[in-house]
mmCIF file of the N, C-alpha and C atoms, coordinates in Angstrom:
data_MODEL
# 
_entry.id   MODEL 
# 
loop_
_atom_site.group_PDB 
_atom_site.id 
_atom_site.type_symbol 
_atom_site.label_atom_id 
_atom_site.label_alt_id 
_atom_site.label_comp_id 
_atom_site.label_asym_id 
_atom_site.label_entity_id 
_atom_site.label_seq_id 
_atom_site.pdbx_PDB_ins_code 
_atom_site.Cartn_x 
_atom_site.Cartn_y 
_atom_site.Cartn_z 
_atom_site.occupancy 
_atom_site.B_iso_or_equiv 
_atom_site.pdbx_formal_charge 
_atom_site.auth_seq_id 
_atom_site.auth_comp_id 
_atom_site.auth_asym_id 
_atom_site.auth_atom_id 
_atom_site.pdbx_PDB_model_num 
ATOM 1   N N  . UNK A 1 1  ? 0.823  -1.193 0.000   1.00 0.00 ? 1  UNK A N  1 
ATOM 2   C CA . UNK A 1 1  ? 0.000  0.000  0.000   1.00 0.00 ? 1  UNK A CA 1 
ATOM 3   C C  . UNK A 1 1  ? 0.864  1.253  0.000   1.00 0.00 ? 1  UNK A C  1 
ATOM 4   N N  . UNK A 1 2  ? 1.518  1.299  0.767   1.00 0.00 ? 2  UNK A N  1 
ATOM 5   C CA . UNK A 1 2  ? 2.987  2.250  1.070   1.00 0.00 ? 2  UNK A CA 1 
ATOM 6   C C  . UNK A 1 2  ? 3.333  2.277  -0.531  1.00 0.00 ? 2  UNK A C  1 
ATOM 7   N N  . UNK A 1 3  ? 3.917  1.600  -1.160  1.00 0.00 ? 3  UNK A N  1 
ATOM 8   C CA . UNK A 1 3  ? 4.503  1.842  -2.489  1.00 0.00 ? 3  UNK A CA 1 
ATOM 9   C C  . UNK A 1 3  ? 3.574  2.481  -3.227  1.00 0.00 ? 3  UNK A C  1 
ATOM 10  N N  . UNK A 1 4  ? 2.427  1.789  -3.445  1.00 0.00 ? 4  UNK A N  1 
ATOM 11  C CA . UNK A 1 4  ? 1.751  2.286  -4.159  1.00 0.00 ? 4  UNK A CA 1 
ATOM 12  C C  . UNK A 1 4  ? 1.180  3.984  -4.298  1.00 0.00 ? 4  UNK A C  1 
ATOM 13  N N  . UNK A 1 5  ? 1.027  4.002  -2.813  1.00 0.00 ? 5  UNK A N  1 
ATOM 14  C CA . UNK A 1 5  ? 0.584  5.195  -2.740  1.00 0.00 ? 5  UNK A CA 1 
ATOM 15  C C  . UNK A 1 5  ? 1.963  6.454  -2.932  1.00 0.00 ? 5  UNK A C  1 
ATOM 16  N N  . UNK A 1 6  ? 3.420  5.816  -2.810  1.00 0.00 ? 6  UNK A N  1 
ATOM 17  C CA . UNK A 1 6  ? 5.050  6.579  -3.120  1.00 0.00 ? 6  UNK A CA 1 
ATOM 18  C C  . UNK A 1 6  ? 4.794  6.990  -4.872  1.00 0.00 ? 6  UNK A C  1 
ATOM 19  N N  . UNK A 1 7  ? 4.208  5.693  -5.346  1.00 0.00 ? 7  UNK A N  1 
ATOM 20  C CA . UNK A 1 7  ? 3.965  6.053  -6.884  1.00 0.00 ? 7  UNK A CA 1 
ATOM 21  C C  . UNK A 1 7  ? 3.278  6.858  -7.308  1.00 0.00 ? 7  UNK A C  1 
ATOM 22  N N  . UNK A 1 8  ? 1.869  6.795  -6.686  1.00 0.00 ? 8  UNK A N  1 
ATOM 23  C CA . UNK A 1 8  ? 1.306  7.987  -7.077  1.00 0.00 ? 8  UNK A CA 1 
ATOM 24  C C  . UNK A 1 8  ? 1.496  9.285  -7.068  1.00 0.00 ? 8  UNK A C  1 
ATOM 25  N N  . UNK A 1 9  ? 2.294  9.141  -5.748  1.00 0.00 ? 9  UNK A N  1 
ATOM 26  C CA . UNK A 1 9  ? 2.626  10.326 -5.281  1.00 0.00 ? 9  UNK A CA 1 
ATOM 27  C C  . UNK A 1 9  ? 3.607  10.977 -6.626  1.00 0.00 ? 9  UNK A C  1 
ATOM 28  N N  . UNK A 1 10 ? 4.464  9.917  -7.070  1.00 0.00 ? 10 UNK A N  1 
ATOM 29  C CA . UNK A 1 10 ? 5.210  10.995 -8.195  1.00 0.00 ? 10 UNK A CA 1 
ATOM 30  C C  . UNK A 1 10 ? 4.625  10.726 -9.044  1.00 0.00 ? 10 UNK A C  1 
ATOM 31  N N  . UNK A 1 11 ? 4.054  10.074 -9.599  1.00 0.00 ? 11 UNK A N  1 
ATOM 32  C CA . UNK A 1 11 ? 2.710  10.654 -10.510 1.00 0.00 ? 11 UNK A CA 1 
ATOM 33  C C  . UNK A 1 11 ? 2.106  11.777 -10.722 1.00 0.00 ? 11 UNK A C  1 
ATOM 34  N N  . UNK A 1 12 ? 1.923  12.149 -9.675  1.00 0.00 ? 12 UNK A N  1 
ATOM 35  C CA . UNK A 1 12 ? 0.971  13.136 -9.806  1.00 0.00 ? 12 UNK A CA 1 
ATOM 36  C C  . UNK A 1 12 ? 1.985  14.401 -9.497  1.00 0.00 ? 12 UNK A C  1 
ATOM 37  N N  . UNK A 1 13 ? 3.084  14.358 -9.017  1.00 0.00 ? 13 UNK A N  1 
ATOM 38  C CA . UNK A 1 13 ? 4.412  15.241 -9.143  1.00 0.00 ? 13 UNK A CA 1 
ATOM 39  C C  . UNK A 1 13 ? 4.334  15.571 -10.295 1.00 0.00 ? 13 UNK A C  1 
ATOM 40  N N  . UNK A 1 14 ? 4.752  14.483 -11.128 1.00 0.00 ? 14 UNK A N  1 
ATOM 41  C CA . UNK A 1 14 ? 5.567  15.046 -12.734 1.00 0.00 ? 14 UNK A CA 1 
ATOM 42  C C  . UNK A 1 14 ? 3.688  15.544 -13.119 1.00 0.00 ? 14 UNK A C  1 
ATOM 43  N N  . UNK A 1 15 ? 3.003  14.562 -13.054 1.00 0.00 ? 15 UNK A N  1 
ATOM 44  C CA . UNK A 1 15 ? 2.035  15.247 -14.009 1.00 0.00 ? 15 UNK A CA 1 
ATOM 45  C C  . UNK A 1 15 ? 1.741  17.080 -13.805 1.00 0.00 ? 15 UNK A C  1 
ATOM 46  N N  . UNK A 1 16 ? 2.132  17.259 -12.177 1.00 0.00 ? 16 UNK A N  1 
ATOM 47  C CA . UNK A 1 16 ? 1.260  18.784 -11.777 1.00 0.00 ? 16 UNK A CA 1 
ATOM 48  C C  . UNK A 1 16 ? 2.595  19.745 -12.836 1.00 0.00 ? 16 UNK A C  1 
ATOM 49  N N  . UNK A 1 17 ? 4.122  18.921 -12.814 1.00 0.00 ? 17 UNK A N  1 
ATOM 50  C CA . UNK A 1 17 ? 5.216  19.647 -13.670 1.00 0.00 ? 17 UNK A CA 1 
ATOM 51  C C  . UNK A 1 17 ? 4.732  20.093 -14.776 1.00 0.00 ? 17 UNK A C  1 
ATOM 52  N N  . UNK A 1 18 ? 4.517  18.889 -15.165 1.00 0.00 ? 18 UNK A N  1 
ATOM 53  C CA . UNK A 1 18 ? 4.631  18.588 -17.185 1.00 0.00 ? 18 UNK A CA 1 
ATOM 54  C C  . UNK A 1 18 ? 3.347  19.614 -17.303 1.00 0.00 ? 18 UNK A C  1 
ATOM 55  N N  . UNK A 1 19 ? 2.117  19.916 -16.316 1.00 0.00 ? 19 UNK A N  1 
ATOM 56  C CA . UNK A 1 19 ? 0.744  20.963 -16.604 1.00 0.00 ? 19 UNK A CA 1 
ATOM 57  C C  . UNK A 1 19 ? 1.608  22.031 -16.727 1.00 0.00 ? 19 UNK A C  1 
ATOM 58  N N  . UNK A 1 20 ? 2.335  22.604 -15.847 1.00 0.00 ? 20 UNK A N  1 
ATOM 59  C CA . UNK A 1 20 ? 2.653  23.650 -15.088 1.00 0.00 ? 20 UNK A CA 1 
ATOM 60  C C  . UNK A 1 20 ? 3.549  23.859 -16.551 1.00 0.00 ? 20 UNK A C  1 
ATOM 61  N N  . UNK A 1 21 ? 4.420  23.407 -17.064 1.00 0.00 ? 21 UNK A N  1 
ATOM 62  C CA . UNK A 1 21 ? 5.318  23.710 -17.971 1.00 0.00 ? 21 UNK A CA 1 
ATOM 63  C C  . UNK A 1 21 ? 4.763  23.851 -19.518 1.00 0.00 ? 21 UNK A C  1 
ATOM 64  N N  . UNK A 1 22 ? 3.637  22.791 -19.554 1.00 0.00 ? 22 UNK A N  1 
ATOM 65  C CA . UNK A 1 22 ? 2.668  23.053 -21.260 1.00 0.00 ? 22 UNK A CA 1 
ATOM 66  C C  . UNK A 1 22 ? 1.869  24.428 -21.105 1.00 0.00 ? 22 UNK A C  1 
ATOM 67  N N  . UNK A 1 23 ? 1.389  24.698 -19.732 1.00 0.00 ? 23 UNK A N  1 
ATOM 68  C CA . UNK A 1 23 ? 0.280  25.571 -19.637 1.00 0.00 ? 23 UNK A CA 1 
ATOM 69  C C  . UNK A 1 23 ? 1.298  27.363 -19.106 1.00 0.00 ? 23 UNK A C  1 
ATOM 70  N N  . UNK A 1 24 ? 2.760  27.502 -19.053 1.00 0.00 ? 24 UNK A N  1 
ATOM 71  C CA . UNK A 1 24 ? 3.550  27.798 -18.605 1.00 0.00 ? 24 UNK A CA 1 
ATOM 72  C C  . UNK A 1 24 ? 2.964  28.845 -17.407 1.00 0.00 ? 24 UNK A C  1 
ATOM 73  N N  . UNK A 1 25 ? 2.774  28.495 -16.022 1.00 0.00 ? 25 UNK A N  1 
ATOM 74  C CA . UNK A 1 25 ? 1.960  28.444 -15.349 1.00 0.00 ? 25 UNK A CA 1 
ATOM 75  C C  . UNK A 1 25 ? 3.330  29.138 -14.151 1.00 0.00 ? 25 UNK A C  1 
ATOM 76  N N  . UNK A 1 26 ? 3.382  29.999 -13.927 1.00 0.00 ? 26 UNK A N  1 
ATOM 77  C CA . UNK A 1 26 ? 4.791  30.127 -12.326 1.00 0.00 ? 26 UNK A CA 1 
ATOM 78  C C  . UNK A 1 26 ? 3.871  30.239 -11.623 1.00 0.00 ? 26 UNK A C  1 
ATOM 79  N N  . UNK A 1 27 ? 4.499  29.141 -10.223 1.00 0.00 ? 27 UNK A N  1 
ATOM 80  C CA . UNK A 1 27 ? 4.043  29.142 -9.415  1.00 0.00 ? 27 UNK A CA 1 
ATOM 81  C C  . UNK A 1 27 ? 4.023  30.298 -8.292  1.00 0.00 ? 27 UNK A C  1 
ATOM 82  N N  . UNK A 1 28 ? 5.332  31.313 -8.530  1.00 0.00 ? 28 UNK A N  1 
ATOM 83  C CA . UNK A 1 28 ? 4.780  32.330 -7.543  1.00 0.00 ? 28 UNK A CA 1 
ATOM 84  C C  . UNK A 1 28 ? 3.508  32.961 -7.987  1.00 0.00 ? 28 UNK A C  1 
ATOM 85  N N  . UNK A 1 29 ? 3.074  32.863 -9.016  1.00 0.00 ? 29 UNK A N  1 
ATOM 86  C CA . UNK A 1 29 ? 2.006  33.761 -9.723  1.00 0.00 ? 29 UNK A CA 1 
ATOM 87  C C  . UNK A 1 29 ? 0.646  33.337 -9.110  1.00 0.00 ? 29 UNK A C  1 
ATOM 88  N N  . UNK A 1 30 ? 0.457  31.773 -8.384  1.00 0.00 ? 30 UNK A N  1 
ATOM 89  C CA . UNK A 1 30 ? -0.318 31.556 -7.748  1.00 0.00 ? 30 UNK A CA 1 
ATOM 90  C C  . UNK A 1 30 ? -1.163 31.935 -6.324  1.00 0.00 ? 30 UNK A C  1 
ATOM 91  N N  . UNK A 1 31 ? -1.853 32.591 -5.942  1.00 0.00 ? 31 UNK A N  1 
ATOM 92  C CA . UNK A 1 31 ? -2.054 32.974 -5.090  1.00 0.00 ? 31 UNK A CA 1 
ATOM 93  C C  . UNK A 1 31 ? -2.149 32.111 -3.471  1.00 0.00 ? 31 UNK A C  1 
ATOM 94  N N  . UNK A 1 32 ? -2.008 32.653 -2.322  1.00 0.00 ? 32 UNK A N  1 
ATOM 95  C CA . UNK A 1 32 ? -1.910 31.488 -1.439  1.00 0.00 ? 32 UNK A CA 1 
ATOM 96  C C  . UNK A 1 32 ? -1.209 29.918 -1.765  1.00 0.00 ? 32 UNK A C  1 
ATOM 97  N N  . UNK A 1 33 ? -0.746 30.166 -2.206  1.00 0.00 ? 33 UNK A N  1 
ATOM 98  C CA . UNK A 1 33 ? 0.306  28.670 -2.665  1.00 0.00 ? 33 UNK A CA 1 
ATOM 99  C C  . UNK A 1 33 ? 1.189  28.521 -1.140  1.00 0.00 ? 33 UNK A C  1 
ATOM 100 N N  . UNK A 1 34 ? 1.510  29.429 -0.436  1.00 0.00 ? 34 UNK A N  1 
ATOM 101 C CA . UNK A 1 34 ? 2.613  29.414 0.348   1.00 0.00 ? 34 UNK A CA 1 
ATOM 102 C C  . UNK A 1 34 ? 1.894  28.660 1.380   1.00 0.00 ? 34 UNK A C  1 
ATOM 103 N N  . UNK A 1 35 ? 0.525  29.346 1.972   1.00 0.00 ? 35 UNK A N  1 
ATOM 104 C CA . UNK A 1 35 ? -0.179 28.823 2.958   1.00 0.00 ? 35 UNK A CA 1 
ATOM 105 C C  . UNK A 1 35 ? -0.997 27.232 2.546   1.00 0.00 ? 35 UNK A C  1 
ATOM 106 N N  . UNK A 1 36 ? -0.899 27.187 1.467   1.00 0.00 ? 36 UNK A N  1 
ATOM 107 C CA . UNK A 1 36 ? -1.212 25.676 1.094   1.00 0.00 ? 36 UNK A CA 1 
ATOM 108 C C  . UNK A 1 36 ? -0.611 24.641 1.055   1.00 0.00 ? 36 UNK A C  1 
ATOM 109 N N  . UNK A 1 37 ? 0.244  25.404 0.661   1.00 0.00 ? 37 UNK A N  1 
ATOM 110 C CA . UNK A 1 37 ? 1.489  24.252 1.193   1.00 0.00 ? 37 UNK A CA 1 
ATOM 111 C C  . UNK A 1 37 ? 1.860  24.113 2.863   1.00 0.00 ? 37 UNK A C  1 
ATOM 112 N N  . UNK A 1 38 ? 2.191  25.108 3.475   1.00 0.00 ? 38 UNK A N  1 
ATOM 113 C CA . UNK A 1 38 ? 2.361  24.426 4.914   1.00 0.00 ? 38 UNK A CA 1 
ATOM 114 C C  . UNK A 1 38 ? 1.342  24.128 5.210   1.00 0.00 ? 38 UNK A C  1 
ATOM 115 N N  . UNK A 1 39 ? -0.278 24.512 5.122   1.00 0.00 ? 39 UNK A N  1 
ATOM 116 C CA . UNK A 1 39 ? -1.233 23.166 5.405   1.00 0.00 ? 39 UNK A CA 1 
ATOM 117 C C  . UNK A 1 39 ? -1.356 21.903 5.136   1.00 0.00 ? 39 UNK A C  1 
ATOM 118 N N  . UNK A 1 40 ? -0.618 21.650 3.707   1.00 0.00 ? 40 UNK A N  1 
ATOM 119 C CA . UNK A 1 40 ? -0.519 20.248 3.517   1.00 0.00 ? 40 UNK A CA 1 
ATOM 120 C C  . UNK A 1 40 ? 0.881  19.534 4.194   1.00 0.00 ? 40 UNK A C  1 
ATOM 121 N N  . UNK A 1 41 ? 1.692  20.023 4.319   1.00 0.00 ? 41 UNK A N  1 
ATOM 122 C CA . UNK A 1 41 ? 2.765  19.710 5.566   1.00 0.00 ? 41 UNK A CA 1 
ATOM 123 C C  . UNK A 1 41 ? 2.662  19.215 6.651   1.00 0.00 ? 41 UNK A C  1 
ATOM 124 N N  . UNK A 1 42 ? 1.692  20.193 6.963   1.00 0.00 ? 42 UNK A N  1 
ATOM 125 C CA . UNK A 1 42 ? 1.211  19.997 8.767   1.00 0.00 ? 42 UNK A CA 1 
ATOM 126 C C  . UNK A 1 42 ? -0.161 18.948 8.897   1.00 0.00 ? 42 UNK A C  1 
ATOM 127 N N  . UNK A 1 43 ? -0.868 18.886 7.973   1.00 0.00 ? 43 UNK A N  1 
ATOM 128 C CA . UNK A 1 43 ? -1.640 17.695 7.736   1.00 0.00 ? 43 UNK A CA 1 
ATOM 129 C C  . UNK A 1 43 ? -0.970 16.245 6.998   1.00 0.00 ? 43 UNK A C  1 
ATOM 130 N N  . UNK A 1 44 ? -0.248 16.453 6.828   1.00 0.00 ? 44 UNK A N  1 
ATOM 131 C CA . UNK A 1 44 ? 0.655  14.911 6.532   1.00 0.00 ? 44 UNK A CA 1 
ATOM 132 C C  . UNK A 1 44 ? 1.700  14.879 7.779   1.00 0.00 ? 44 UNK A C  1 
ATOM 133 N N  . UNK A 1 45 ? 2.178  15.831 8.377   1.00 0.00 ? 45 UNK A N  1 
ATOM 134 C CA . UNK A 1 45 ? 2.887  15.420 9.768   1.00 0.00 ? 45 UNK A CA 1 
ATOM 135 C C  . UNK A 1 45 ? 1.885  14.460 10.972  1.00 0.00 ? 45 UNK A C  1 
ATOM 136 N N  . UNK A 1 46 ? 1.054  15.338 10.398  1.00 0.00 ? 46 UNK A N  1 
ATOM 137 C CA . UNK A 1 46 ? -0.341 14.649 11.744  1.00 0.00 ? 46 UNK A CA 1 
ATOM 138 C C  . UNK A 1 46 ? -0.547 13.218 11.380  1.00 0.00 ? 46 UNK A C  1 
ATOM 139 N N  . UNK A 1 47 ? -0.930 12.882 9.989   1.00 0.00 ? 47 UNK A N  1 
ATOM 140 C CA . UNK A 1 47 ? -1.628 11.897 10.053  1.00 0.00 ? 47 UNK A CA 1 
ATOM 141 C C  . UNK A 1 47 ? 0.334  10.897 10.292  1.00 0.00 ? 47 UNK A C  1 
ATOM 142 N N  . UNK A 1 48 ? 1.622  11.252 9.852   1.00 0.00 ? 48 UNK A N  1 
ATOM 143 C CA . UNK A 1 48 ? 2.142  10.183 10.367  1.00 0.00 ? 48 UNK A CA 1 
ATOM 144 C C  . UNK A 1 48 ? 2.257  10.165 11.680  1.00 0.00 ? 48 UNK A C  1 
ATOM 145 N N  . UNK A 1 49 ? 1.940  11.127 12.303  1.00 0.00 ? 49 UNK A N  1 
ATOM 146 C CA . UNK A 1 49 ? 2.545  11.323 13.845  1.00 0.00 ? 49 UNK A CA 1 
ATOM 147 C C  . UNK A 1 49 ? 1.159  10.398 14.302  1.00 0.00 ? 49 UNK A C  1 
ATOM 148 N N  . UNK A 1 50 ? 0.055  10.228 13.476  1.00 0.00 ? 50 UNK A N  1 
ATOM 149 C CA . UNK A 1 50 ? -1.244 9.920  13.747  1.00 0.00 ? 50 UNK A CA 1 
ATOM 150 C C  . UNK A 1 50 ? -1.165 8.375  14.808  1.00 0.00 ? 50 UNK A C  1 
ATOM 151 N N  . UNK A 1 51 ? -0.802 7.333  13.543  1.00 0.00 ? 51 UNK A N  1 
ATOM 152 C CA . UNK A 1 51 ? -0.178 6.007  13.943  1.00 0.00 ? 51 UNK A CA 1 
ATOM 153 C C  . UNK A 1 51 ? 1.022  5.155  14.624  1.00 0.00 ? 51 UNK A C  1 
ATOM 154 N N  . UNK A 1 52 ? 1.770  6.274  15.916  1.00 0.00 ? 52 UNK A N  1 
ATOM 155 C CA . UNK A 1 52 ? 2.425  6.025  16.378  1.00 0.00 ? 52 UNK A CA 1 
ATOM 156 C C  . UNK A 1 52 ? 1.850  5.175  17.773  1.00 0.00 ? 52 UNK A C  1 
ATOM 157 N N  . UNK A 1 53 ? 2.536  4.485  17.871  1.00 0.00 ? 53 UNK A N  1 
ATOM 158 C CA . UNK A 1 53 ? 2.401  3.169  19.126  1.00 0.00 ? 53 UNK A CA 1 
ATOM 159 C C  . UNK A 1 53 ? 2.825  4.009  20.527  1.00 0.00 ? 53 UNK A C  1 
ATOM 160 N N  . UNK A 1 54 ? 2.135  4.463  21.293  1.00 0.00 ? 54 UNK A N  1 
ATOM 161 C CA . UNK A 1 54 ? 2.587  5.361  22.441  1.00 0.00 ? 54 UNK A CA 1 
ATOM 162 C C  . UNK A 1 54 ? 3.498  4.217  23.314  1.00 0.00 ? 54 UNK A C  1 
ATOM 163 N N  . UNK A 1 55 ? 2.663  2.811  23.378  1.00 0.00 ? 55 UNK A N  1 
ATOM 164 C CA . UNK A 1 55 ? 3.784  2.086  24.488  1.00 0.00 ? 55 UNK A CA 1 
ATOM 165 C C  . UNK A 1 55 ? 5.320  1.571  24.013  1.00 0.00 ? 55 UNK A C  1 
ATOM 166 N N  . UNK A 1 56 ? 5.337  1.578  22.788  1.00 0.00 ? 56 UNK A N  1 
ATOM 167 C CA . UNK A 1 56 ? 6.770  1.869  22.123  1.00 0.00 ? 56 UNK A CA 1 
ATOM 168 C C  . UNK A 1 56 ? 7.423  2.449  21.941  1.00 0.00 ? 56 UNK A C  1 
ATOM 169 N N  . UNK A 1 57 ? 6.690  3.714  21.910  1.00 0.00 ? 57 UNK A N  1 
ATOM 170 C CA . UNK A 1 57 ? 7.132  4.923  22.007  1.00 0.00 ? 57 UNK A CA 1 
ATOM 171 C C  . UNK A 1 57 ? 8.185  5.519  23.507  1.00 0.00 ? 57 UNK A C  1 
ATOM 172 N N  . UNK A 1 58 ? 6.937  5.107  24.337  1.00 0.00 ? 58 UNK A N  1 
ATOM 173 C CA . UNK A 1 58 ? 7.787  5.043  25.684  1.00 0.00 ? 58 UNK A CA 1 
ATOM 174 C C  . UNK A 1 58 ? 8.764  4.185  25.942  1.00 0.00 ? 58 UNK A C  1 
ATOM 175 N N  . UNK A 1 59 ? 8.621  3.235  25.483  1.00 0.00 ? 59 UNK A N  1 
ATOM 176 C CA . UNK A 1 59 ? 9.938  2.380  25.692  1.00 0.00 ? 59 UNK A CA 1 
ATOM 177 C C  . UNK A 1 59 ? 10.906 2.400  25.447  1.00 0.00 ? 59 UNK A C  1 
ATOM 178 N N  . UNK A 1 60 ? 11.079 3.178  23.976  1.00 0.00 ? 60 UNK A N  1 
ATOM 179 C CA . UNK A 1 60 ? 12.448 3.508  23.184  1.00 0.00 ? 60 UNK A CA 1 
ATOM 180 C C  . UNK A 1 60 ? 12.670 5.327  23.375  1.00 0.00 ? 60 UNK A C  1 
ATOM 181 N N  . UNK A 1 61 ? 11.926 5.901  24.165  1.00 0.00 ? 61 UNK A N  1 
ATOM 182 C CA . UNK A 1 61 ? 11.825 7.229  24.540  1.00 0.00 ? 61 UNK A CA 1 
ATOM 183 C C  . UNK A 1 61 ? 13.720 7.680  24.943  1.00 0.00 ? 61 UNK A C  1 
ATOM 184 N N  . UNK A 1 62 ? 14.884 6.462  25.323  1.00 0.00 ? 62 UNK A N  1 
ATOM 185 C CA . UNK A 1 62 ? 15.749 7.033  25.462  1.00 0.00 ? 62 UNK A CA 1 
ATOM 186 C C  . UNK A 1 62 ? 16.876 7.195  24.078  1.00 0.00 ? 62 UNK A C  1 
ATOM 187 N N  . UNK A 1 63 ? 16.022 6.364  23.273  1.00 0.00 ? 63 UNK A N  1 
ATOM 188 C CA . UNK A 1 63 ? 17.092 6.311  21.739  1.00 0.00 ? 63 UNK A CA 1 
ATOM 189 C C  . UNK A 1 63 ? 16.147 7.218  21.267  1.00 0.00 ? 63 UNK A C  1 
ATOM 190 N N  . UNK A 1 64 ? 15.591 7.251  21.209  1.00 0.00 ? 64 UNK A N  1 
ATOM 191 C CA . UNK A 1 64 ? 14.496 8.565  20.144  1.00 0.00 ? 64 UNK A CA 1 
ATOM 192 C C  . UNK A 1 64 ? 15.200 9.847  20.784  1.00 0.00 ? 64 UNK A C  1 
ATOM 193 N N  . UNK A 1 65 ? 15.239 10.246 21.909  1.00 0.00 ? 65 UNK A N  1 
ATOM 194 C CA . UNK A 1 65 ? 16.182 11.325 22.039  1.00 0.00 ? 65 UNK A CA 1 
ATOM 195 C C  . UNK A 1 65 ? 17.698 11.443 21.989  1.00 0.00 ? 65 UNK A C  1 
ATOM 196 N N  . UNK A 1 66 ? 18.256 10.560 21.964  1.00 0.00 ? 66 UNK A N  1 
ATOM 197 C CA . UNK A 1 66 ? 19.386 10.653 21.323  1.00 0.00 ? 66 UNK A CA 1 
ATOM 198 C C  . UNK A 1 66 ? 19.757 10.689 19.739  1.00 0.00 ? 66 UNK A C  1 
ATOM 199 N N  . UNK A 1 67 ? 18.723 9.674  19.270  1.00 0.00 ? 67 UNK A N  1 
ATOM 200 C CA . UNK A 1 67 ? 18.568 10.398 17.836  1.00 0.00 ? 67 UNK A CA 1 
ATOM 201 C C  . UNK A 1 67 ? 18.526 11.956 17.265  1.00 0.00 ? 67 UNK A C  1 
ATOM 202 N N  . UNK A 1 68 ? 17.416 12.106 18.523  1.00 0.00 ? 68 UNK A N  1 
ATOM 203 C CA . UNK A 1 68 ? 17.325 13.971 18.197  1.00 0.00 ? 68 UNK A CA 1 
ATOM 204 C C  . UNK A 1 68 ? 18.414 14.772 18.356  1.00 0.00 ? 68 UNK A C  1 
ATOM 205 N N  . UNK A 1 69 ? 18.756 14.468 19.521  1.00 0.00 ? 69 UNK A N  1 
ATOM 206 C CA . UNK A 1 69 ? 20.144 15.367 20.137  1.00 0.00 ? 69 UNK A CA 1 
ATOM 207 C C  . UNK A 1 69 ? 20.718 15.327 19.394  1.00 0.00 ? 69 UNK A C  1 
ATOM 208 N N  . UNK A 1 70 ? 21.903 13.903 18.927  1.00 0.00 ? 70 UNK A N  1 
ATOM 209 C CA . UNK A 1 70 ? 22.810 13.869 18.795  1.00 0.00 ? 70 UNK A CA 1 
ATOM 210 C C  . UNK A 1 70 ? 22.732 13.494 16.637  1.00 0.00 ? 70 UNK A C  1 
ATOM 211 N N  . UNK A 1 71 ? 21.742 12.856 16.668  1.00 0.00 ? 71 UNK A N  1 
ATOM 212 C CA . UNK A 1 71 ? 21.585 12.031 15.121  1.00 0.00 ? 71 UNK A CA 1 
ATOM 213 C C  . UNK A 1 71 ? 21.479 13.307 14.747  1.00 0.00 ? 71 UNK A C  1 
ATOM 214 N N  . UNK A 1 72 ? 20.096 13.797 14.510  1.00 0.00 ? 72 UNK A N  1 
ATOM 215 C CA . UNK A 1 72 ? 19.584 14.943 13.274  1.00 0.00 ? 72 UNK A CA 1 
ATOM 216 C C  . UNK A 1 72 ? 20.887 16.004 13.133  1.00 0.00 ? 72 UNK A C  1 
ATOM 217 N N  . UNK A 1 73 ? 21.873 16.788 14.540  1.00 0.00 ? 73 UNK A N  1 
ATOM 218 C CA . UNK A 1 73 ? 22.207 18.032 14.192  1.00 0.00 ? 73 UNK A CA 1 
ATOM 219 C C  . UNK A 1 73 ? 23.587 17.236 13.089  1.00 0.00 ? 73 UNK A C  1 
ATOM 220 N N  . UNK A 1 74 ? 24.237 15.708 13.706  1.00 0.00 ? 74 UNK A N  1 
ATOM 221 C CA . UNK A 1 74 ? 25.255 15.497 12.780  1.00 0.00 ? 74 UNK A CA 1 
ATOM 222 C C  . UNK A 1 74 ? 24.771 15.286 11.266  1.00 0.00 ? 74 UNK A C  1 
ATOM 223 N N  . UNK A 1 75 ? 23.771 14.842 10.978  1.00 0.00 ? 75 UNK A N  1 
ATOM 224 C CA . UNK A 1 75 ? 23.433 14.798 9.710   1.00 0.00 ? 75 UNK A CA 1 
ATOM 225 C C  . UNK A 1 75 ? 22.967 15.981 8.911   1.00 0.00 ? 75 UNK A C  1 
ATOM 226 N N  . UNK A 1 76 ? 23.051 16.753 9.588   1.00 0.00 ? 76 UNK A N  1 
ATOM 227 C CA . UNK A 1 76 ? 22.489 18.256 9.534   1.00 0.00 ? 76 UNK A CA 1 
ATOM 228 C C  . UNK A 1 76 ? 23.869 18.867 8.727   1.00 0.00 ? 76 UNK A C  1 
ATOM 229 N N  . UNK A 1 77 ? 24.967 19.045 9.951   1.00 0.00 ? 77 UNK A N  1 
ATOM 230 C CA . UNK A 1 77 ? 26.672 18.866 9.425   1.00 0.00 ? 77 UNK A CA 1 
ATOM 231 C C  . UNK A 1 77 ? 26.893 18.173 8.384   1.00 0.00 ? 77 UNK A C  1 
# 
């Protein structure tokens, strides 16, 4: 299901391109584009944050913050 739905997803990427480029369409020219987009951000953060396992969560609560601390800023570097 996961894949499938990765495919569509660029599916419908190139297709919104390939519109955007026949119809020569700039996207700053769009209005509210900016705020539509971080709504769709923050509504796809939710729904993954949606299906998280809280008692696993707690359990691994001391590697999940070390990930944060220490993982994200080196990969960041």
């Amino acid at each position: 299901m996961l894949l499938k739905l990765g495919i569509l997803s660029l599916r419908l990427g190139f297709a919104a391109h390939w519109f955007a480029v026949w119809f020569g369409i700039n996207a700053k020219s769009i209005p509210y584009l900016e705020e539509l987009m971080n709504t769709a951000i923050a509504l796809g953060l939710y729904i993954n944050v949606l299906d998280i396992d809280r008692t696993l969560f707690k359990r691994n609560l001391g590697l999940i913050s070390r990930v944060l601390v220490f993982g994200v800023p080196i990969k960041i570097v």
